Amino acid sequence: ENQLGDAVVFPNQAFRVDQVPKLLAGAALGLVPTLADDCTRYMLPVKLLEYVFLGIPAVVGRLPTIEHYFRGDQVSYFTPGDARDLADKILALLRDVHVREQQAERARRFFETFHWQKSAEDLCRIVEGADI
């Protein structure tokens, strides 16, 4: 029998969006349990980007767009819809703090390439007709 009551907390009250980082502080990992369908294959979940920004290692569904941006050493991929694979990836991360720390650090490098300043510059070049 699984006893998640001591490990998983669902706040029983509303909170403001600016409180989210404080609520997530100390999280061992973040979950992005997205199923595969025609819409999700093209999305890059904001939840994943928030985890990465906050330095929280993430377990995510193996979807094409996410794989385009994140390598397997930056996030822990599971097969969408496969609960056993999801559980195995969660347990593997929970068992190894060193792997979690390395994964989170590698994932944060995403923001070295994809950040607002660079995106704004790229958009201006596109609008101006220049090649990127």
Tab-separated table of C-alpha atoms in Angstrom:
chain	number	residue	atom	x	y	z
A	1	GLU	CA	0.000	0.000	0.000
A	2	ASN	CA	1.373	3.433	-0.954
A	3	GLN	CA	1.463	6.080	1.746
A	4	LEU	CA	1.788	9.410	-0.054
A	5	GLY	CA	0.213	11.465	2.709
A	6	ASP	CA	3.569	12.258	4.297
A	7	ALA	CA	5.346	12.969	1.022
A	8	VAL	CA	2.802	14.842	-1.104
A	9	VAL	CA	1.096	18.022	0.022
A	10	PHE	CA	-1.905	19.640	-1.653
A	11	PRO	CA	-2.523	23.111	-0.202
A	12	ASN	CA	-6.088	23.398	1.030
A	13	GLN	CA	-6.239	27.103	0.309
A	14	ALA	CA	-5.785	29.459	-2.603
A	15	PHE	CA	-2.427	31.102	-3.128
A	16	ARG	CA	-1.054	33.839	-5.359
A	17	VAL	CA	1.174	33.033	-8.314
A	18	ASP	CA	4.069	34.922	-6.747
A	19	GLN	CA	3.951	32.405	-3.870
A	20	VAL	CA	4.660	29.424	-6.143
A	21	PRO	CA	8.486	29.541	-5.857
A	22	LYS	CA	8.235	29.512	-2.056
A	23	LEU	CA	5.744	26.633	-2.153
A	24	LEU	CA	8.044	24.624	-4.424
A	25	ALA	CA	11.224	25.389	-2.461
A	26	GLY	CA	12.781	22.167	-1.286
A	27	ALA	CA	10.882	19.957	-3.723
A	28	ALA	CA	12.874	16.816	-4.484
A	29	LEU	CA	11.503	16.688	-8.026
A	30	GLY	CA	8.786	18.015	-10.280
A	31	LEU	CA	6.344	16.016	-12.378
A	32	VAL	CA	5.078	16.801	-15.862
A	33	PRO	CA	2.889	13.716	-16.450
A	34	THR	CA	1.630	14.736	-19.887
A	35	LEU	CA	-0.127	12.168	-22.050
A	36	ALA	CA	0.751	11.962	-25.741
A	37	ASP	CA	-1.835	13.319	-28.163
A	38	ASP	CA	-2.027	15.606	-31.190
A	39	CYS	CA	-1.809	18.761	-29.045
A	40	THR	CA	0.746	17.783	-26.436
A	41	ARG	CA	3.304	16.659	-28.981
A	42	TYR	CA	3.802	20.321	-29.924
A	43	MET	CA	3.861	21.906	-26.471
A	44	LEU	CA	6.697	22.901	-24.205
A	45	PRO	CA	5.055	22.901	-20.762
A	46	VAL	CA	5.472	26.084	-18.741
A	47	LYS	CA	5.468	23.867	-15.647
A	48	LEU	CA	8.674	22.241	-16.919
A	49	LEU	CA	10.305	25.613	-17.543
A	50	GLU	CA	9.361	26.741	-14.028
A	51	TYR	CA	10.921	23.617	-12.512
A	52	VAL	CA	14.074	24.129	-14.562
A	53	PHE	CA	14.320	27.798	-13.587
A	54	LEU	CA	13.891	26.924	-9.904
A	55	GLY	CA	16.509	24.146	-10.103
A	56	ILE	CA	14.025	21.331	-9.522
A	57	PRO	CA	14.813	18.101	-11.402
A	58	ALA	CA	11.870	16.953	-13.504
A	59	VAL	CA	10.257	13.730	-14.658
A	60	VAL	CA	8.547	14.414	-17.981
A	61	GLY	CA	6.661	12.585	-20.705
A	62	ARG	CA	8.817	11.759	-23.731
A	63	LEU	CA	7.231	14.072	-26.303
A	64	PRO	CA	8.811	15.466	-29.495
A	65	THR	CA	8.911	19.142	-28.553
A	66	ILE	CA	10.291	18.506	-25.080
A	67	GLU	CA	12.932	16.189	-26.574
A	68	HIS	CA	13.864	18.935	-29.031
A	69	TYR	CA	14.849	21.220	-26.152
A	70	PHE	CA	15.973	18.835	-23.386
A	71	ARG	CA	18.432	15.946	-23.501
A	72	GLY	CA	17.997	12.794	-21.438
A	73	ASP	CA	20.642	13.972	-18.959
A	74	GLN	CA	18.675	17.182	-18.303
A	75	VAL	CA	15.310	15.597	-17.459
A	76	SER	CA	14.088	12.090	-16.677
A	77	TYR	CA	11.868	10.878	-19.488
A	78	PHE	CA	9.057	8.368	-19.071
A	79	THR	CA	6.786	6.858	-21.706
A	80	PRO	CA	3.507	8.847	-21.703
A	81	GLY	CA	0.614	6.745	-20.444
A	82	ASP	CA	2.900	4.162	-18.817
A	83	ALA	CA	2.300	4.481	-15.057
A	84	ARG	CA	4.953	1.875	-14.212
A	85	ASP	CA	7.603	3.722	-16.222
A	86	LEU	CA	6.596	7.003	-14.548
A	87	ALA	CA	6.856	5.402	-11.093
A	88	ASP	CA	10.230	3.856	-11.952
A	89	LYS	CA	11.638	7.219	-13.079
A	90	ILE	CA	10.322	8.943	-9.938
A	91	LEU	CA	11.862	6.305	-7.677
A	92	ALA	CA	15.182	6.360	-9.524
A	93	LEU	CA	15.474	10.117	-9.035
A	94	LEU	CA	14.364	10.006	-5.417
A	95	ARG	CA	16.999	7.386	-4.649
A	96	ASP	CA	19.941	9.444	-5.961
A	97	VAL	CA	20.355	13.035	-4.811
A	98	HIS	CA	23.564	13.361	-6.867
A	99	VAL	CA	21.735	12.505	-10.095
A	100	ARG	CA	18.954	14.966	-9.186
A	101	GLU	CA	21.465	17.762	-8.595
A	102	GLN	CA	23.354	17.080	-11.835
A	103	GLN	CA	20.148	16.826	-13.862
A	104	ALA	CA	18.854	20.119	-12.472
A	105	GLU	CA	22.154	21.884	-13.178
A	106	ARG	CA	22.304	20.589	-16.763
A	107	ALA	CA	18.661	21.554	-17.363
A	108	ARG	CA	19.288	25.134	-16.201
A	109	ARG	CA	21.636	25.529	-19.174
A	110	PHE	CA	18.467	25.690	-21.266
A	111	PHE	CA	18.231	29.339	-20.226
A	112	GLU	CA	21.709	30.082	-21.590
A	113	THR	CA	20.277	29.550	-25.066
A	114	PHE	CA	16.595	30.340	-24.603
A	115	HIS	CA	16.029	33.560	-22.700
A	116	TRP	CA	13.947	36.674	-23.303
A	117	GLN	CA	16.776	38.885	-24.551
A	118	LYS	CA	17.937	36.393	-27.195
A	119	SER	CA	14.338	35.587	-28.191
A	120	ALA	CA	13.579	39.301	-28.624
A	121	GLU	CA	16.695	39.749	-30.764
A	122	ASP	CA	15.815	36.713	-32.892
A	123	LEU	CA	12.257	37.978	-33.374
A	124	CYS	CA	13.508	41.415	-34.446
A	125	ARG	CA	15.850	39.809	-37.006
A	126	ILE	CA	12.959	37.726	-38.382
A	127	VAL	CA	10.717	40.771	-38.648
A	128	GLU	CA	13.531	42.707	-40.335
A	129	GLY	CA	13.997	39.841	-42.824
A	130	ALA	CA	17.471	38.805	-41.711
A	131	ASP	CA	18.560	35.208	-41.296
A	132	ILE	CA	19.129	33.906	-37.801
